Amino acid sequence: MLEPDRETGETVHIRFDETLIAARPEDTLATALIGAGELMTSRSPKYRRPRGAYCLAGDCGTCLVRVDGRPNVRACMTPVREGMRVSSQNTYRPRRLDPTAIVDKVFVKGMDHHHLMVRPRIANQIMQEFARNLTGFGELPEVVGERGCEHIAHELPVLIIGAGPAGRALAARLREAGIDHAIVDRLDRPQLRAAPALGAEAPALAPVEDVLADTGVFGVYPGPKLGLEGEEEGPDRALVAASEGGESSNHERLYAFRPRHLVFATGCREPMIPFANNDLPGVVGARGLLAALRRAGSRLSGRCVVVGEGEAAEG
Ligand code: FES
């Protein structure tokens, strides 16, 4: 569980399935749900394992929820908004009920549905239909085509992907040298500000305000030059495609960057420590959890077990 370590006085209300949750404006959906004791956000499609936020940094995809009728929104990357309708995915009601568990009881050695009821054909078709619907296909968005989209093309000398300490230190140097550049990060500004403070020896960083935040790069494509004989001289620039706007927003900006130099300062991902049931809700990565707590101005309450060592584990 989480509890506030600073009072803001403001409250934002969201509905998660049938439950009304009072969150704080600094919360993401993930911290609001964890704070309310709602750890499970979905079930995995095939084995119907319960799922909940793990990395809290947008990497693992275990925190997917449906928001205002839009499926597959990452709870850890989505700030709360008054009146949000949030639903768990691929679950029955009540959420903890899983009627498909009966399959494990009937087929104790596992079910090979490829060789089950293969004849007559009609029986096989019915069984396949039933089995597929039982495990869940997901649901389409309630409304389609309502999302506004804007396209922006941008040629520039340097593009930095990642606004952690390395990316922002480089951006500060480029600014000093008067070199035009852009720095993008898929985290929003409150998440970037929640990064741990660096020591006194650390280099100066570009301010978070300079970052094109909430902008995720989803593709880096080779430049158009193919190295063919007779091809015109000129820079062979990669196309970097990025999207700004967040998953639950109604407006999206699509950037097509053509940088002369491309710098990856993307950092590392939280690894999942191998142990039995490490995928169950309530098991979270320390680095992402610390950043989420800083962003939400919260601390952990109750007991928890820390596995591992190092800065994040000790934090
Ligand atoms: S992507 Fe949200 S917890 Fe990993």
mmCIF file of C-alpha atoms and ligand atoms in Angstrom:
data_model
loop_
_atom_site.group_PDB
_atom_site.id
_atom_site.type_symbol
_atom_site.label_atom_id
_atom_site.label_comp_id
_atom_site.label_asym_id
_atom_site.label_seq_id
_atom_site.Cartn_x
_atom_site.Cartn_y
_atom_site.Cartn_z
ATOM 1 C CA MET A 1 0.000 0.000 0.000
ATOM 2 C CA LEU A 2 1.011 3.635 -0.450
ATOM 3 C CA GLU A 3 0.271 6.601 1.741
ATOM 4 C CA PRO A 4 0.915 10.301 1.085
ATOM 5 C CA ASP A 5 4.060 11.826 2.546
ATOM 6 C CA ARG A 6 2.984 15.312 1.557
ATOM 7 C CA GLU A 7 -0.523 16.715 1.674
ATOM 8 C CA THR A 8 -1.886 18.489 -1.370
ATOM 9 C CA GLY A 9 -5.470 18.649 -0.179
ATOM 10 C CA GLU A 10 -6.776 18.045 -3.721
ATOM 11 C CA THR A 11 -8.566 14.883 -4.680
ATOM 12 C CA VAL A 12 -9.287 13.363 -8.077
ATOM 13 C CA HIS A 13 -11.940 10.663 -8.393
ATOM 14 C CA ILE A 14 -11.654 7.742 -10.762
ATOM 15 C CA ARG A 15 -13.770 4.635 -11.118
ATOM 16 C CA PHE A 16 -11.972 1.306 -11.360
ATOM 17 C CA ASP A 17 -14.509 -1.341 -12.371
ATOM 18 C CA GLU A 18 -17.172 -0.913 -9.676
ATOM 19 C CA THR A 19 -14.961 0.882 -7.145
ATOM 20 C CA LEU A 20 -14.726 4.647 -6.707
ATOM 21 C CA ILE A 21 -11.150 5.637 -5.888
ATOM 22 C CA ALA A 22 -9.985 8.961 -4.484
ATOM 23 C CA ALA A 23 -6.550 9.751 -5.921
ATOM 24 C CA ARG A 24 -4.311 12.793 -5.826
ATOM 25 C CA PRO A 25 -3.513 14.949 -8.863
ATOM 26 C CA GLU A 26 0.140 13.781 -8.826
ATOM 27 C CA ASP A 27 -0.862 10.137 -9.147
ATOM 28 C CA THR A 28 -0.593 8.001 -12.214
ATOM 29 C CA LEU A 29 -3.327 5.423 -12.600
ATOM 30 C CA ALA A 30 -0.857 2.813 -11.354
ATOM 31 C CA THR A 31 -0.019 4.629 -8.102
ATOM 32 C CA ALA A 32 -3.687 5.478 -7.543
ATOM 33 C CA LEU A 33 -4.645 1.811 -7.933
ATOM 34 C CA ILE A 34 -1.785 0.512 -5.784
ATOM 35 C CA GLY A 35 -2.631 3.142 -3.154
ATOM 36 C CA ALA A 36 -6.202 1.848 -3.099
ATOM 37 C CA GLY A 37 -4.994 -1.739 -2.733
ATOM 38 C CA GLU A 38 -6.041 -2.668 -6.295
ATOM 39 C CA LEU A 39 -2.994 -4.563 -7.492
ATOM 40 C CA MET A 40 -4.513 -6.683 -10.240
ATOM 41 C CA THR A 41 -5.316 -4.867 -13.482
ATOM 42 C CA SER A 42 -5.776 -7.717 -15.971
ATOM 43 C CA ARG A 43 -5.342 -11.408 -16.708
ATOM 44 C CA SER A 44 -2.904 -12.732 -19.267
ATOM 45 C CA PRO A 45 -4.701 -13.831 -22.443
ATOM 46 C CA LYS A 46 -3.541 -17.422 -22.661
ATOM 47 C CA TYR A 47 -2.902 -18.716 -19.160
ATOM 48 C CA ARG A 48 -5.095 -16.160 -17.404
ATOM 49 C CA ARG A 49 -2.424 -15.297 -14.882
ATOM 50 C CA PRO A 50 -3.298 -12.235 -12.810
ATOM 51 C CA ARG A 51 -1.309 -9.198 -13.906
ATOM 52 C CA GLY A 52 -0.457 -5.888 -12.248
ATOM 53 C CA ALA A 53 2.096 -3.110 -12.614
ATOM 54 C CA TYR A 54 5.695 -4.333 -12.450
ATOM 55 C CA CYS A 55 8.243 -1.871 -13.869
ATOM 56 C CA LEU A 56 6.178 1.313 -13.299
ATOM 57 C CA ALA A 57 8.215 2.848 -16.112
ATOM 58 C CA GLY A 58 6.346 1.944 -19.293
ATOM 59 C CA ASP A 59 8.540 -1.008 -20.276
ATOM 60 C CA CYS A 60 6.831 -4.266 -19.357
ATOM 61 C CA GLY A 61 3.193 -3.839 -20.394
ATOM 62 C CA THR A 62 1.783 -5.702 -17.386
ATOM 63 C CA CYS A 63 -0.322 -2.755 -16.187
ATOM 64 C CA LEU A 64 -2.686 -2.486 -19.172
ATOM 65 C CA VAL A 65 -6.170 -1.192 -18.422
ATOM 66 C CA ARG A 66 -9.096 0.160 -20.377
ATOM 67 C CA VAL A 67 -9.556 3.917 -19.934
ATOM 68 C CA ASP A 68 -12.756 5.683 -21.002
ATOM 69 C CA GLY A 69 -13.445 2.905 -23.486
ATOM 70 C CA ARG A 70 -9.918 2.788 -24.950
ATOM 71 C CA PRO A 71 -8.119 -0.541 -24.437
ATOM 72 C CA ASN A 72 -4.467 -1.300 -23.631
ATOM 73 C CA VAL A 73 -3.554 1.919 -21.850
ATOM 74 C CA ARG A 74 -0.488 1.633 -19.616
ATOM 75 C CA ALA A 75 -1.604 2.609 -16.120
ATOM 76 C CA CYS A 76 1.930 3.545 -15.057
ATOM 77 C CA MET A 77 2.247 6.116 -17.871
ATOM 78 C CA THR A 78 -1.165 7.720 -17.507
ATOM 79 C CA PRO A 79 -1.848 10.589 -15.118
ATOM 80 C CA VAL A 80 -5.195 10.468 -13.320
ATOM 81 C CA ARG A 81 -7.984 12.760 -14.448
ATOM 82 C CA GLU A 82 -11.243 13.569 -12.682
ATOM 83 C CA GLY A 83 -14.012 11.185 -13.704
ATOM 84 C CA MET A 84 -11.808 8.659 -15.534
ATOM 85 C CA ARG A 85 -13.512 5.331 -16.185
ATOM 86 C CA VAL A 86 -10.922 2.618 -15.752
ATOM 87 C CA SER A 87 -11.598 -1.085 -16.209
ATOM 88 C CA SER A 88 -9.502 -4.152 -15.737
ATOM 89 C CA GLN A 89 -8.928 -6.140 -18.936
ATOM 90 C CA ASN A 90 -9.681 -9.730 -19.776
ATOM 91 C CA THR A 91 -11.385 -10.319 -16.442
ATOM 92 C CA TYR A 92 -14.785 -11.463 -15.267
ATOM 93 C CA ARG A 93 -16.788 -9.785 -12.523
ATOM 94 C CA PRO A 94 -16.002 -9.893 -9.680
ATOM 95 C CA ARG A 95 -12.407 -9.427 -10.825
ATOM 96 C CA ARG A 96 -10.881 -12.110 -8.657
ATOM 97 C CA LEU A 97 -13.284 -14.719 -9.969
ATOM 98 C CA ASP A 98 -11.806 -16.815 -12.755
ATOM 99 C CA PRO A 99 -14.226 -19.489 -13.995
ATOM 100 C CA THR A 100 -11.582 -20.737 -16.431
ATOM 101 C CA ALA A 101 -9.654 -22.141 -13.448
ATOM 102 C CA ILE A 102 -12.034 -25.092 -13.713
ATOM 103 C CA VAL A 103 -10.173 -26.124 -16.889
ATOM 104 C CA ASP A 104 -7.088 -26.828 -14.740
ATOM 105 C CA LYS A 105 -9.199 -28.996 -12.464
ATOM 106 C CA VAL A 106 -10.675 -31.002 -15.330
ATOM 107 C CA PHE A 107 -7.448 -31.308 -17.339
ATOM 108 C CA VAL A 108 -4.972 -31.782 -14.514
ATOM 109 C CA LYS A 109 -2.169 -32.731 -16.901
ATOM 110 C CA GLY A 110 -2.806 -29.730 -19.126
ATOM 111 C CA MET A 111 -5.096 -29.392 -22.117
ATOM 112 C CA ASP A 112 -3.828 -29.905 -25.654
ATOM 113 C CA HIS A 113 -6.602 -28.116 -27.509
ATOM 114 C CA HIS A 114 -4.974 -28.896 -30.874
ATOM 115 C CA HIS A 115 -5.851 -32.559 -30.420
ATOM 116 C CA LEU A 116 -9.043 -32.184 -28.435
ATOM 117 C CA MET A 117 -12.343 -33.015 -30.133
ATOM 118 C CA VAL A 118 -10.779 -33.079 -33.593
ATOM 119 C CA ARG A 119 -13.718 -35.102 -34.949
ATOM 120 C CA PRO A 120 -16.383 -34.392 -35.970
ATOM 121 C CA ARG A 121 -15.323 -31.109 -37.452
ATOM 122 C CA ILE A 122 -18.321 -29.183 -36.148
ATOM 123 C CA ALA A 123 -17.494 -30.247 -32.576
ATOM 124 C CA ASN A 124 -13.938 -29.012 -33.084
ATOM 125 C CA GLN A 125 -15.164 -25.655 -34.378
ATOM 126 C CA ILE A 126 -17.469 -25.215 -31.390
ATOM 127 C CA MET A 127 -14.696 -26.187 -28.980
ATOM 128 C CA GLN A 128 -12.199 -23.781 -30.602
ATOM 129 C CA GLU A 129 -14.706 -20.946 -30.507
ATOM 130 C CA PHE A 130 -15.514 -21.659 -26.885
ATOM 131 C CA ALA A 131 -11.853 -22.007 -25.809
ATOM 132 C CA ARG A 132 -10.785 -18.823 -27.577
ATOM 133 C CA ASN A 133 -13.583 -16.765 -26.095
ATOM 134 C CA LEU A 134 -12.909 -18.226 -22.689
ATOM 135 C CA THR A 135 -9.281 -17.100 -22.695
ATOM 136 C CA GLY A 136 -10.252 -13.693 -24.012
ATOM 137 C CA PHE A 137 -9.731 -11.722 -27.200
ATOM 138 C CA GLY A 138 -9.871 -8.282 -25.654
ATOM 139 C CA GLU A 139 -12.404 -5.652 -26.628
ATOM 140 C CA LEU A 140 -12.209 -3.023 -29.326
ATOM 141 C CA PRO A 141 -12.352 0.696 -28.443
ATOM 142 C CA GLU A 142 -15.829 2.047 -27.740
ATOM 143 C CA VAL A 143 -15.313 4.853 -30.247
ATOM 144 C CA VAL A 144 -12.921 4.933 -33.197
ATOM 145 C CA GLY A 145 -11.606 7.812 -35.260
ATOM 146 C CA GLU A 146 -12.224 10.492 -32.628
ATOM 147 C CA ARG A 147 -8.521 11.043 -31.984
ATOM 148 C CA GLY A 148 -7.087 14.215 -33.514
ATOM 149 C CA CYS A 149 -3.686 13.877 -35.139
ATOM 150 C CA GLU A 150 -1.094 16.433 -36.190
ATOM 151 C CA HIS A 151 2.039 15.702 -38.263
ATOM 152 C CA ILE A 152 5.265 17.625 -37.719
ATOM 153 C CA ALA A 153 8.416 17.177 -39.831
ATOM 154 C CA HIS A 154 11.642 18.398 -38.278
ATOM 155 C CA GLU A 155 15.200 18.420 -39.679
ATOM 156 C CA LEU A 156 17.881 19.203 -37.127
ATOM 157 C CA PRO A 157 21.584 18.632 -36.382
ATOM 158 C CA VAL A 158 21.178 16.453 -33.258
ATOM 159 C CA LEU A 159 18.331 14.431 -31.793
ATOM 160 C CA ILE A 160 18.769 12.909 -28.334
ATOM 161 C CA ILE A 161 16.447 10.066 -27.358
ATOM 162 C CA GLY A 162 16.170 9.848 -23.581
ATOM 163 C CA ALA A 163 16.089 12.674 -21.041
ATOM 164 C CA GLY A 164 17.806 10.963 -18.142
ATOM 165 C CA PRO A 165 21.054 12.384 -16.724
ATOM 166 C CA ALA A 166 23.140 11.392 -19.782
ATOM 167 C CA GLY A 167 20.729 12.827 -22.335
ATOM 168 C CA ARG A 168 20.151 16.071 -20.467
ATOM 169 C CA ALA A 169 23.875 16.538 -19.716
ATOM 170 C CA LEU A 170 24.581 16.254 -23.438
ATOM 171 C CA ALA A 171 21.721 18.658 -24.215
ATOM 172 C CA ALA A 172 23.244 21.188 -21.789
ATOM 173 C CA ARG A 173 26.636 20.894 -23.549
ATOM 174 C CA LEU A 174 25.078 21.294 -26.990
ATOM 175 C CA ARG A 175 23.208 24.343 -25.813
ATOM 176 C CA GLU A 176 26.471 25.864 -24.487
ATOM 177 C CA ALA A 177 28.092 25.196 -27.848
ATOM 178 C CA GLY A 178 25.143 26.744 -29.692
ATOM 179 C CA ILE A 179 24.265 23.532 -31.543
ATOM 180 C CA ASP A 180 20.625 23.118 -32.442
ATOM 181 C CA HIS A 181 19.150 19.923 -31.013
ATOM 182 C CA ALA A 182 16.024 18.332 -29.602
ATOM 183 C CA ILE A 183 15.651 15.904 -26.743
ATOM 184 C CA VAL A 184 12.676 13.570 -26.495
ATOM 185 C CA ASP A 185 11.466 11.231 -23.786
ATOM 186 C CA ARG A 186 8.347 9.126 -23.449
ATOM 187 C CA LEU A 187 8.008 10.060 -19.761
ATOM 188 C CA ASP A 188 5.972 13.121 -18.889
ATOM 189 C CA ARG A 189 7.540 16.060 -17.043
ATOM 190 C CA PRO A 190 6.414 15.049 -13.522
ATOM 191 C CA GLN A 191 8.016 11.637 -14.119
ATOM 192 C CA LEU A 192 11.239 13.226 -15.382
ATOM 193 C CA ARG A 193 11.343 15.510 -12.347
ATOM 194 C CA ALA A 194 10.921 12.474 -10.102
ATOM 195 C CA ALA A 195 14.367 11.160 -11.110
ATOM 196 C CA PRO A 196 16.773 10.966 -8.153
ATOM 197 C CA ALA A 197 18.954 14.027 -7.526
ATOM 198 C CA LEU A 198 22.561 13.646 -8.685
ATOM 199 C CA GLY A 199 25.587 14.354 -6.500
ATOM 200 C CA ALA A 200 27.432 17.683 -6.395
ATOM 201 C CA GLU A 201 30.063 16.375 -8.847
ATOM 202 C CA ALA A 202 27.469 15.678 -11.537
ATOM 203 C CA PRO A 203 27.510 17.714 -14.759
ATOM 204 C CA ALA A 204 24.911 20.425 -15.362
ATOM 205 C CA LEU A 205 21.697 19.118 -16.914
ATOM 206 C CA ALA A 206 19.378 20.790 -19.388
ATOM 207 C CA PRO A 207 16.124 21.747 -17.635
ATOM 208 C CA VAL A 208 13.170 19.384 -17.870
ATOM 209 C CA GLU A 209 11.226 22.208 -19.594
ATOM 210 C CA ASP A 210 13.547 21.821 -22.625
ATOM 211 C CA VAL A 211 12.507 18.203 -23.110
ATOM 212 C CA LEU A 212 9.866 17.182 -25.597
ATOM 213 C CA ALA A 213 8.220 15.070 -22.903
ATOM 214 C CA ASP A 214 5.493 12.448 -23.201
ATOM 215 C CA THR A 215 6.905 11.702 -26.662
ATOM 216 C CA GLY A 216 7.762 8.090 -27.349
ATOM 217 C CA VAL A 217 9.981 7.083 -30.263
ATOM 218 C CA PHE A 218 8.389 4.118 -32.007
ATOM 219 C CA GLY A 219 10.584 3.731 -35.056
ATOM 220 C CA VAL A 220 14.043 4.547 -36.378
ATOM 221 C CA TYR A 221 14.217 3.901 -40.108
ATOM 222 C CA PRO A 222 17.291 3.999 -42.346
ATOM 223 C CA GLY A 223 17.801 7.035 -44.545
ATOM 224 C CA PRO A 224 16.597 6.968 -48.147
ATOM 225 C CA LYS A 225 20.102 6.704 -49.683
ATOM 226 C CA LEU A 226 20.879 3.241 -50.943
ATOM 227 C CA GLY A 227 24.533 3.789 -51.896
ATOM 228 C CA LEU A 228 23.760 3.326 -55.593
ATOM 229 C CA GLU A 229 26.141 4.509 -58.248
ATOM 230 C CA GLY A 230 25.284 8.016 -59.417
ATOM 231 C CA GLU A 231 23.229 8.765 -56.318
ATOM 232 C CA GLU A 232 23.312 12.448 -55.337
ATOM 233 C CA GLU A 233 25.627 13.639 -52.577
ATOM 234 C CA GLY A 234 24.020 14.707 -49.330
ATOM 235 C CA PRO A 235 23.362 13.573 -45.792
ATOM 236 C CA ASP A 236 21.862 10.135 -45.364
ATOM 237 C CA ARG A 237 19.504 10.853 -42.515
ATOM 238 C CA ALA A 238 17.549 8.316 -40.582
ATOM 239 C CA LEU A 239 13.870 8.971 -40.056
ATOM 240 C CA VAL A 240 12.921 8.928 -36.386
ATOM 241 C CA ALA A 241 9.196 8.622 -35.778
ATOM 242 C CA ALA A 242 7.800 9.711 -32.431
ATOM 243 C CA SER A 243 4.362 10.217 -30.978
ATOM 244 C CA GLU A 244 3.397 12.814 -28.408
ATOM 245 C CA GLY A 245 0.171 12.787 -26.506
ATOM 246 C CA GLY A 246 -0.069 9.853 -24.156
ATOM 247 C CA GLU A 247 -2.212 6.792 -24.576
ATOM 248 C CA SER A 248 -5.373 8.168 -23.043
ATOM 249 C CA SER A 249 -5.267 11.577 -24.716
ATOM 250 C CA ASN A 250 -7.573 12.593 -27.562
ATOM 251 C CA HIS A 251 -4.890 14.412 -29.470
ATOM 252 C CA GLU A 252 -1.696 12.955 -30.840
ATOM 253 C CA ARG A 253 1.280 14.655 -32.471
ATOM 254 C CA LEU A 254 3.345 12.550 -34.844
ATOM 255 C CA TYR A 255 6.905 13.748 -35.335
ATOM 256 C CA ALA A 256 9.110 12.788 -38.269
ATOM 257 C CA PHE A 257 12.611 13.833 -37.215
ATOM 258 C CA ARG A 258 15.489 13.779 -39.696
ATOM 259 C CA PRO A 259 18.543 14.382 -37.496
ATOM 260 C CA ARG A 260 22.099 14.600 -38.784
ATOM 261 C CA HIS A 261 23.283 12.910 -35.591
ATOM 262 C CA LEU A 262 21.200 10.613 -33.441
ATOM 263 C CA VAL A 263 22.108 9.934 -29.800
ATOM 264 C CA PHE A 264 20.547 7.101 -27.817
ATOM 265 C CA ALA A 265 20.533 7.880 -24.095
ATOM 266 C CA THR A 266 17.795 5.438 -23.247
ATOM 267 C CA GLY A 267 19.246 3.916 -20.074
ATOM 268 C CA CYS A 268 18.399 0.388 -19.017
ATOM 269 C CA ARG A 269 15.313 -1.637 -18.218
ATOM 270 C CA GLU A 270 14.422 -3.092 -14.861
ATOM 271 C CA PRO A 271 15.188 -6.817 -15.135
ATOM 272 C CA MET A 272 12.705 -9.307 -13.738
ATOM 273 C CA ILE A 273 14.348 -11.426 -11.066
ATOM 274 C CA PRO A 274 13.703 -15.126 -11.753
ATOM 275 C CA PHE A 275 11.722 -16.821 -8.986
ATOM 276 C CA ALA A 276 8.441 -18.705 -8.916
ATOM 277 C CA ASN A 277 5.385 -16.472 -9.370
ATOM 278 C CA ASN A 278 7.489 -13.385 -10.068
ATOM 279 C CA ASP A 279 4.743 -12.266 -12.465
ATOM 280 C CA LEU A 280 2.007 -11.918 -9.848
ATOM 281 C CA PRO A 281 0.542 -8.514 -8.917
ATOM 282 C CA GLY A 282 2.353 -6.971 -5.973
ATOM 283 C CA VAL A 283 5.835 -7.844 -7.272
ATOM 284 C CA VAL A 284 7.305 -4.548 -8.517
ATOM 285 C CA GLY A 285 10.678 -3.294 -9.712
ATOM 286 C CA ALA A 286 12.448 -1.109 -7.149
ATOM 287 C CA ARG A 287 13.714 1.593 -9.502
ATOM 288 C CA GLY A 288 10.309 2.246 -11.033
ATOM 289 C CA LEU A 289 8.612 2.088 -7.650
ATOM 290 C CA LEU A 290 10.955 4.699 -6.166
ATOM 291 C CA ALA A 291 10.357 7.057 -9.093
ATOM 292 C CA ALA A 292 6.589 6.489 -8.840
ATOM 293 C CA LEU A 293 6.651 7.235 -5.102
ATOM 294 C CA ARG A 294 8.633 10.428 -5.657
ATOM 295 C CA ARG A 295 6.244 11.555 -8.370
ATOM 296 C CA ALA A 296 3.154 10.838 -6.295
ATOM 297 C CA GLY A 297 4.677 12.250 -3.087
ATOM 298 C CA SER A 298 3.928 8.963 -1.349
ATOM 299 C CA ARG A 299 5.666 6.348 0.716
ATOM 300 C CA LEU A 300 5.125 2.651 1.219
ATOM 301 C CA SER A 301 3.059 1.583 4.164
ATOM 302 C CA GLY A 302 2.807 -1.929 5.510
ATOM 303 C CA ARG A 303 5.356 -4.666 5.129
ATOM 304 C CA CYS A 304 7.263 -5.500 1.999
ATOM 305 C CA VAL A 305 10.113 -7.816 1.104
ATOM 306 C CA VAL A 306 13.102 -6.384 -0.767
ATOM 307 C CA VAL A 307 15.006 -8.809 -2.986
ATOM 308 C CA GLY A 308 18.493 -7.854 -4.146
ATOM 309 C CA GLU A 309 20.916 -5.158 -3.218
ATOM 310 C CA GLY A 310 22.240 -1.878 -4.522
ATOM 311 C CA GLU A 311 21.028 1.692 -4.664
ATOM 312 C CA ALA A 312 17.451 0.970 -5.719
ATOM 313 C CA ALA A 313 16.986 -1.870 -3.217
ATOM 314 C CA GLU A 314 18.365 0.235 -0.376
ATOM 315 C CA GLY A 315 16.273 3.252 -1.425
HETATM 316 S S1 FES B 1 4.541 -0.870 -18.421
HETATM 317 FE FE1 FES B 1 3.389 -0.225 -16.712
HETATM 318 S S2 FES B 1 4.195 -1.365 -15.102
HETATM 319 FE FE2 FES B 1 5.469 -1.890 -16.757
#
